[in-house]
PDB file of C-alpha atoms in Angstrom:
ATOM      1  CA  MET A   1     -18.632 -21.150  39.017  1.00 44.00           C
ATOM      2  CA  ALA A   2     -15.280 -23.109  39.320  1.00 43.00           C
ATOM      3  CA  ARG A   3     -16.371 -25.129  36.411  1.00 43.00           C
ATOM      4  CA  ARG A   4     -16.788 -22.183  34.183  1.00 42.00           C
ATOM      5  CA  ILE A   5     -13.337 -20.614  35.426  1.00 41.00           C
ATOM      6  CA  LEU A   6     -11.486 -23.869  34.511  1.00 39.00           C
ATOM      7  CA  ALA A   7     -13.628 -23.484  31.178  1.00 44.00           C
ATOM      8  CA  ALA A   8     -12.517 -20.438  30.315  1.00 43.00           C
ATOM      9  CA  LEU A   9      -8.870 -20.708  31.588  1.00 41.00           C
ATOM     10  CA  ALA A  10      -8.952 -23.833  29.177  1.00 44.00           C
ATOM     11  CA  ALA A  11     -10.331 -22.066  26.556  1.00 43.00           C
ATOM     12  CA  ALA A  12      -7.226 -19.272  27.035  1.00 43.00           C
ATOM     13  CA  CYS A  13      -4.710 -22.062  26.912  1.00 40.00           C
ATOM     14  CA  ALA A  14      -6.223 -23.214  23.679  1.00 42.00           C
ATOM     15  CA  LEU A  15      -5.523 -19.827  21.861  1.00 39.00           C
ATOM     16  CA  VAL A  16      -2.014 -19.391  23.217  1.00 39.00           C
ATOM     17  CA  VAL A  17      -1.025 -23.053  21.957  1.00 38.00           C
ATOM     18  CA  ALA A  18      -3.140 -22.164  18.605  1.00 42.00           C
ATOM     19  CA  GLY A  19      -1.562 -19.287  17.879  1.00 44.00           C
ATOM     20  CA  CYS A  20       1.898 -20.755  18.258  1.00 42.00           C
ATOM     21  CA  ALA A  21       0.466 -23.354  15.975  1.00 41.00           C
ATOM     22  CA  SER A  22       1.685 -23.896  11.884  1.00 41.00           C
ATOM     23  CA  THR A  23      -1.755 -25.509  11.109  1.00 38.00           C
ATOM     24  CA  PRO A  24      -4.696 -23.415  10.830  1.00 36.00           C
ATOM     25  CA  PRO A  25      -6.510 -23.255  14.668  1.00 37.00           C
ATOM     26  CA  GLN A  26      -9.462 -25.778  14.929  1.00 37.00           C
ATOM     27  CA  ALA A  27     -12.883 -25.252  17.312  1.00 34.00           C
ATOM     28  CA  PRO A  28     -11.855 -26.337  21.200  1.00 34.00           C
ATOM     29  CA  PRO A  29     -13.850 -29.656  21.951  1.00 33.00           C
ATOM     30  CA  PHE A  30     -15.707 -27.815  24.449  1.00 30.00           C
ATOM     31  CA  PRO A  31     -18.335 -24.534  24.322  1.00 33.00           C
ATOM     32  CA  THR A  32     -16.432 -21.182  25.410  1.00 32.00           C
ATOM     33  CA  ALA A  33     -17.868 -18.282  27.592  1.00 34.00           C
ATOM     34  CA  ALA A  34     -18.235 -16.460  24.014  1.00 35.00           C
ATOM     35  CA  ALA A  35     -19.964 -19.379  22.265  1.00 35.00           C
ATOM     36  CA  GLU A  36     -22.290 -19.388  25.287  1.00 38.00           C
ATOM     37  CA  ALA A  37     -23.334 -15.807  25.874  1.00 38.00           C
ATOM     38  CA  PRO A  38     -24.851 -14.732  22.259  1.00 40.00           C
ATOM     39  CA  THR A  39     -23.850 -10.932  21.278  1.00 43.00           C
ATOM     40  CA  ALA A  40     -25.749  -8.172  19.873  1.00 44.00           C
ATOM     41  CA  ALA A  41     -24.956  -6.774  16.214  1.00 46.00           C
ATOM     42  CA  PRO A  42     -23.073  -3.410  16.268  1.00 46.00           C
ATOM     43  CA  SER A  43     -25.666  -0.838  15.360  1.00 45.00           C
ATOM     44  CA  GLU A  44     -24.802   1.087  12.266  1.00 48.00           C
ATOM     45  CA  THR A  45     -24.914   4.633  12.040  1.00 48.00           C
ATOM     46  CA  PRO A  46     -25.476   6.705   9.076  1.00 49.00           C
ATOM     47  CA  SER A  47     -22.559   8.481   7.714  1.00 49.00           C
ATOM     48  CA  ASP A  48     -22.377  11.893   6.324  1.00 58.00           C
ATOM     49  CA  ASP A  49     -19.569  10.712   4.141  1.00 57.00           C
ATOM     50  CA  PRO A  50     -20.066   7.501   1.727  1.00 59.00           C
ATOM     51  CA  ALA A  51     -16.867   5.225   2.254  1.00 57.00           C
ATOM     52  CA  PRO A  52     -15.688   4.274  -1.659  1.00 58.00           C
ATOM     53  CA  ALA A  53     -16.510   0.906  -3.181  1.00 82.00           C
ATOM     54  CA  CYS A  54     -14.162  -1.476  -2.760  1.00 91.00           C
ATOM     55  CA  ALA A  55     -12.578  -3.449  -6.032  1.00 88.00           C
ATOM     56  CA  ASP A  56     -12.387  -6.735  -5.688  1.00 91.00           C
ATOM     57  CA  THR A  57      -8.853  -7.098  -6.916  1.00 93.00           C
ATOM     58  CA  ASP A  58      -6.050  -7.986  -4.808  1.00 96.00           C
ATOM     59  CA  ALA A  59      -2.912  -5.780  -4.749  1.00 97.00           C
ATOM     60  CA  GLU A  60      -0.806  -8.002  -7.495  1.00 97.00           C
ATOM     61  CA  GLN A  61      -4.197  -7.666 -10.198  1.00 97.00           C
ATOM     62  CA  ALA A  62      -4.581  -4.134  -9.556  1.00 98.00           C
ATOM     63  CA  LEU A  63      -0.563  -3.569 -10.168  1.00 98.00           C
ATOM     64  CA  ALA A  64      -0.621  -5.841 -13.273  1.00 97.00           C
ATOM     65  CA  ASP A  65      -3.708  -3.840 -14.509  1.00 97.00           C
ATOM     66  CA  ALA A  66      -2.105  -0.201 -13.768  1.00 98.00           C
ATOM     67  CA  LEU A  67       1.679  -1.283 -15.571  1.00 97.00           C
ATOM     68  CA  PRO A  68       0.203  -0.279 -19.120  1.00 96.00           C
ATOM     69  CA  GLN A  69      -0.992   3.081 -18.134  1.00 96.00           C
ATOM     70  CA  MET A  70       2.630   3.736 -16.323  1.00 95.00           C
ATOM     71  CA  PRO A  71       5.259   5.428 -18.131  1.00 92.00           C
ATOM     72  CA  PRO A  72       8.182   3.303 -18.601  1.00 92.00           C
ATOM     73  CA  PRO A  73      11.100   3.169 -16.253  1.00 94.00           C
ATOM     74  CA  PHE A  74      13.582   5.256 -18.369  1.00 92.00           C
ATOM     75  CA  PRO A  75      12.424   8.206 -21.166  1.00 87.00           C
ATOM     76  CA  PRO A  76      11.101   6.206 -24.278  1.00 85.00           C
ATOM     77  CA  ASP A  77      14.097   7.863 -26.522  1.00 87.00           C
ATOM     78  CA  ASP A  78      16.517   6.242 -24.546  1.00 88.00           C
ATOM     79  CA  GLU A  79      16.826   3.187 -27.031  1.00 87.00           C
ATOM     80  CA  ASN A  80      19.997   1.652 -24.231  1.00 88.00           C
ATOM     81  CA  MET A  81      17.213   1.049 -21.906  1.00 90.00           C
ATOM     82  CA  SER A  82      13.768   0.467 -23.886  1.00 85.00           C
ATOM     83  CA  ASP A  83      14.092  -3.083 -22.907  1.00 89.00           C
ATOM     84  CA  VAL A  84      14.176  -2.480 -19.062  1.00 94.00           C
ATOM     85  CA  GLN A  85      11.101  -3.431 -17.077  1.00 94.00           C
ATOM     86  CA  TRP A  86       9.159  -2.885 -14.089  1.00 96.00           C
ATOM     87  CA  ASP A  87       9.730  -5.695 -11.312  1.00 97.00           C
ATOM     88  CA  THR A  88       6.610  -6.936 -10.314  1.00 96.00           C
ATOM     89  CA  GLU A  89       8.006  -9.703  -7.996  1.00 96.00           C
ATOM     90  CA  HIS A  90       9.715  -7.280  -5.914  1.00 96.00           C
ATOM     91  CA  ALA A  91       6.997  -4.287  -5.656  1.00 97.00           C
ATOM     92  CA  ASP A  92       5.925  -2.975  -2.398  1.00 98.00           C
ATOM     93  CA  LEU A  93       2.268  -4.108  -2.039  1.00 98.00           C
ATOM     94  CA  GLU A  94       1.555  -3.101   1.320  1.00 97.00           C
ATOM     95  CA  GLY A  95       0.012   0.739   0.460  1.00 98.00           C
ATOM     96  CA  TYR A  96      -2.729  -0.915  -2.011  1.00 98.00           C
ATOM     97  CA  ASP A  97      -5.787  -1.294  -0.154  1.00 97.00           C
ATOM     98  CA  PRO A  98      -9.055  -1.912  -2.569  1.00 97.00           C
ATOM     99  CA  CYS A  99     -11.333   0.090  -0.215  1.00 96.00           C
ATOM    100  CA  ALA A 100      -9.559   3.047   0.558  1.00 96.00           C
ATOM    101  CA  GLU A 101      -9.777   6.905  -1.311  1.00 97.00           C
ATOM    102  CA  LEU A 102      -6.453   6.831  -2.208  1.00 98.00           C
ATOM    103  CA  SER A 103      -3.744   3.946  -1.742  1.00 98.00           C
ATOM    104  CA  TRP A 104      -0.287   2.845  -3.484  1.00 99.00           C
ATOM    105  CA  ILE A 105       2.266   0.663  -5.038  1.00 99.00           C
ATOM    106  CA  THR A 106       5.342   1.305  -5.317  1.00 98.00           C
ATOM    107  CA  ILE A 107       7.433  -0.391  -8.038  1.00 98.00           C
ATOM    108  CA  SER A 108      11.295  -0.088  -8.873  1.00 97.00           C
ATOM    109  CA  ILE A 109      12.504  -2.252 -12.275  1.00 96.00           C
ATOM    110  CA  VAL A 110      14.295  -5.441 -12.700  1.00 96.00           C
ATOM    111  CA  GLY A 111      17.591  -6.407 -11.108  1.00 94.00           C
ATOM    112  CA  GLY A 112      17.671  -2.462 -10.130  1.00 92.00           C
ATOM    113  CA  THR A 113      19.873  -0.753  -7.691  1.00 91.00           C
ATOM    114  CA  GLY A 114      19.060   1.775  -4.853  1.00 89.00           C
ATOM    115  CA  SER A 115      19.278   4.089  -7.173  1.00 92.00           C
ATOM    116  CA  SER A 116      17.131   2.581 -10.143  1.00 94.00           C
ATOM    117  CA  PRO A 117      14.099   4.383 -10.909  1.00 94.00           C
ATOM    118  CA  SER A 118      10.837   4.020  -8.855  1.00 96.00           C
ATOM    119  CA  GLN A 119       7.520   4.683  -9.550  1.00 97.00           C
ATOM    120  CA  VAL A 120       4.479   5.004  -7.475  1.00 98.00           C
ATOM    121  CA  ALA A 121       1.228   4.154  -8.391  1.00 99.00           C
ATOM    122  CA  LEU A 122      -1.842   5.934  -7.144  1.00 99.00           C
ATOM    123  CA  PHE A 123      -5.285   4.003  -6.725  1.00 98.00           C
ATOM    124  CA  HIS A 124      -8.910   4.991  -5.754  1.00 98.00           C
ATOM    125  CA  ALA A 125     -11.455   1.808  -4.065  1.00 97.00           C
ATOM    126  CA  GLY A 126      -8.815  -0.113  -6.006  1.00 97.00           C
ATOM    127  CA  GLU A 127      -8.957   1.298  -9.369  1.00 96.00           C
ATOM    128  CA  PHE A 128      -5.530   2.904 -10.731  1.00 98.00           C
ATOM    129  CA  VAL A 129      -6.026   6.513 -11.164  1.00 98.00           C
ATOM    130  CA  GLN A 130      -2.567   7.695 -11.770  1.00 98.00           C
ATOM    131  CA  ALA A 131       1.458   7.314 -11.757  1.00 98.00           C
ATOM    132  CA  ALA A 132       2.565   9.926  -8.884  1.00 98.00           C
ATOM    133  CA  THR A 133       4.918  11.673 -11.658  1.00 96.00           C
ATOM    134  CA  GLU A 134       4.992  11.767 -15.019  1.00 93.00           C
ATOM    135  CA  LYS A 135       8.777  10.547 -14.834  1.00 92.00           C
ATOM    136  CA  SER A 136      10.577   7.494 -13.378  1.00 93.00           C
ATOM    137  CA  TYR A 137      12.849   9.035 -10.625  1.00 93.00           C
ATOM    138  CA  GLY A 138      15.738   7.148  -8.929  1.00 92.00           C
ATOM    139  CA  PHE A 139      15.931   6.111  -5.632  1.00 94.00           C
ATOM    140  CA  TRP A 140      13.036   4.496  -3.550  1.00 95.00           C
ATOM    141  CA  PRO A 141      10.708   7.087  -2.583  1.00 97.00           C
ATOM    142  CA  GLN A 142       9.392   7.034   1.004  1.00 98.00           C
ATOM    143  CA  VAL A 143       5.368   6.951   0.904  1.00 98.00           C
ATOM    144  CA  THR A 144       3.344   8.034   4.135  1.00 98.00           C
ATOM    145  CA  ARG A 145      -0.097   7.862   4.588  1.00 98.00           C
ATOM    146  CA  LEU A 146      -1.473  11.431   6.020  1.00 98.00           C
ATOM    147  CA  ALA A 147      -5.485  10.419   5.859  1.00 97.00           C
ATOM    148  CA  PRO A 148      -7.382   8.329   4.726  1.00 96.00           C
ATOM    149  CA  ASP A 149      -7.476  10.507   1.179  1.00 97.00           C
ATOM    150  CA  SER A 150      -3.908  11.530   1.292  1.00 98.00           C
ATOM    151  CA  LEU A 151      -0.212  10.615   1.067  1.00 98.00           C
ATOM    152  CA  GLU A 152       2.851  12.120   0.817  1.00 99.00           C
ATOM    153  CA  VAL A 153       5.920  10.913  -1.203  1.00 98.00           C
ATOM    154  CA  VAL A 154       9.010  11.740  -0.363  1.00 98.00           C
ATOM    155  CA  TYR A 155      11.621  11.615  -3.530  1.00 97.00           C
ATOM    156  CA  PHE A 156      15.279  11.556  -2.852  1.00 95.00           C
ATOM    157  CA  TRP A 157      18.167  12.795  -4.718  1.00 93.00           C
ATOM    158  CA  PRO A 158      21.897  13.472  -4.429  1.00 92.00           C
ATOM    159  CA  LYS A 159      23.178  17.085  -4.306  1.00 92.00           C
ATOM    160  CA  PRO A 160      26.006  18.392  -6.500  1.00 91.00           C
ATOM    161  CA  GLY A 161      29.239  16.456  -5.211  1.00 92.00           C
ATOM    162  CA  GLU A 162      27.436  13.410  -3.485  1.00 92.00           C
ATOM    163  CA  GLY A 163      27.881   9.860  -4.473  1.00 88.00           C
ATOM    164  CA  ASN A 164      24.553   8.043  -4.529  1.00 86.00           C
ATOM    165  CA  ALA A 165      24.427   6.485  -1.281  1.00 84.00           C
ATOM    166  CA  GLU A 166      24.467  10.106   0.545  1.00 86.00           C
ATOM    167  CA  ARG A 167      21.655  11.266  -1.371  1.00 90.00           C
ATOM    168  CA  SER A 168      20.587  14.091   1.004  1.00 93.00           C
ATOM    169  CA  GLY A 169      18.381  15.624  -1.495  1.00 93.00           C
ATOM    170  CA  GLU A 170      14.374  15.470  -0.703  1.00 96.00           C
ATOM    171  CA  SER A 171      11.475  16.116  -2.664  1.00 97.00           C
ATOM    172  CA  PRO A 172       8.328  15.938  -0.533  1.00 98.00           C
ATOM    173  CA  MET A 173       4.798  16.083  -2.715  1.00 98.00           C
ATOM    174  CA  ARG A 174       1.394  15.691  -1.358  1.00 99.00           C
ATOM    175  CA  PHE A 175      -1.271  13.731  -3.371  1.00 99.00           C
ATOM    176  CA  THR A 176      -5.107  14.006  -2.356  1.00 99.00           C
ATOM    177  CA  TRP A 177      -8.148  12.362  -3.781  1.00 98.00           C
ATOM    178  CA  ASP A 178     -10.550  15.240  -4.753  1.00 98.00           C
ATOM    179  CA  ASP A 179     -14.238  13.495  -4.489  1.00 96.00           C
ATOM    180  CA  GLU A 180     -15.493  16.668  -6.951  1.00 97.00           C
ATOM    181  CA  SER A 181     -13.122  16.387  -9.862  1.00 97.00           C
ATOM    182  CA  GLY A 182     -12.769  12.708  -9.509  1.00 96.00           C
ATOM    183  CA  SER A 183      -8.988  13.204  -9.707  1.00 98.00           C
ATOM    184  CA  VAL A 184      -5.448  13.040  -7.396  1.00 98.00           C
ATOM    185  CA  LEU A 185      -4.378  16.647  -6.011  1.00 98.00           C
ATOM    186  CA  VAL A 186      -0.461  17.223  -6.349  1.00 98.00           C
ATOM    187  CA  GLU A 187       0.800  19.502  -4.167  1.00 98.00           C
ATOM    188  CA  GLY A 188       5.026  20.352  -4.149  1.00 97.00           C
ATOM    189  CA  ASP A 189       7.656  19.634  -6.746  1.00 95.00           C
ATOM    190  CA  PRO A 190       9.229  16.152  -8.242  1.00 93.00           C
ATOM    191  CA  PRO A 191      13.240  16.261  -8.086  1.00 90.00           C
ATOM    192  CA  ASN A 192      14.635  18.347 -10.845  1.00 83.00           C
ATOM    193  CA  TYR A 193      16.754  15.143 -11.689  1.00 71.00           C
ATOM    194  CA  LEU A 194      16.334  11.793 -13.444  1.00 52.00           C
TER     195      LEU A 194
END
């Protein structure tokens, strides 16, 4: 009994030390309690709602595939801004999930500032579906997951008389994946400025 307690204590210490190491942890040189006792595989339960198939692309590749289909940062008729590009190096990839019913990537422009155009790319099962809005809007939006198939995007904008730093105006929009139509349902209106 004491030998088993000492083995478990040594294994726990090894795990703590391995968690602090900068190299990948190696298996302990002795069997642990977890290695000695086989565990039963969890039983599968049928689901009424099948999960979407997962894409085999990571967030960087999904964004690269989506960019040619997204609206430009500025209107195409703005010749002074026609060379402005989306900044893939600083895109927020955290919202992308290749298995989610609806996920997102937020992106702004190369060399942008706080009020530069941003866009939210929407994905279903890792495949690009659409940009959240037809136009790109200034200020980085706030994206919140509401459910596995639903997101809220809050766009910020300066009210009349406010500077860019104040930008107290908010335009919330809700995006929900609809399996029946195979598209994203949109509720709410985008900001009424560019």
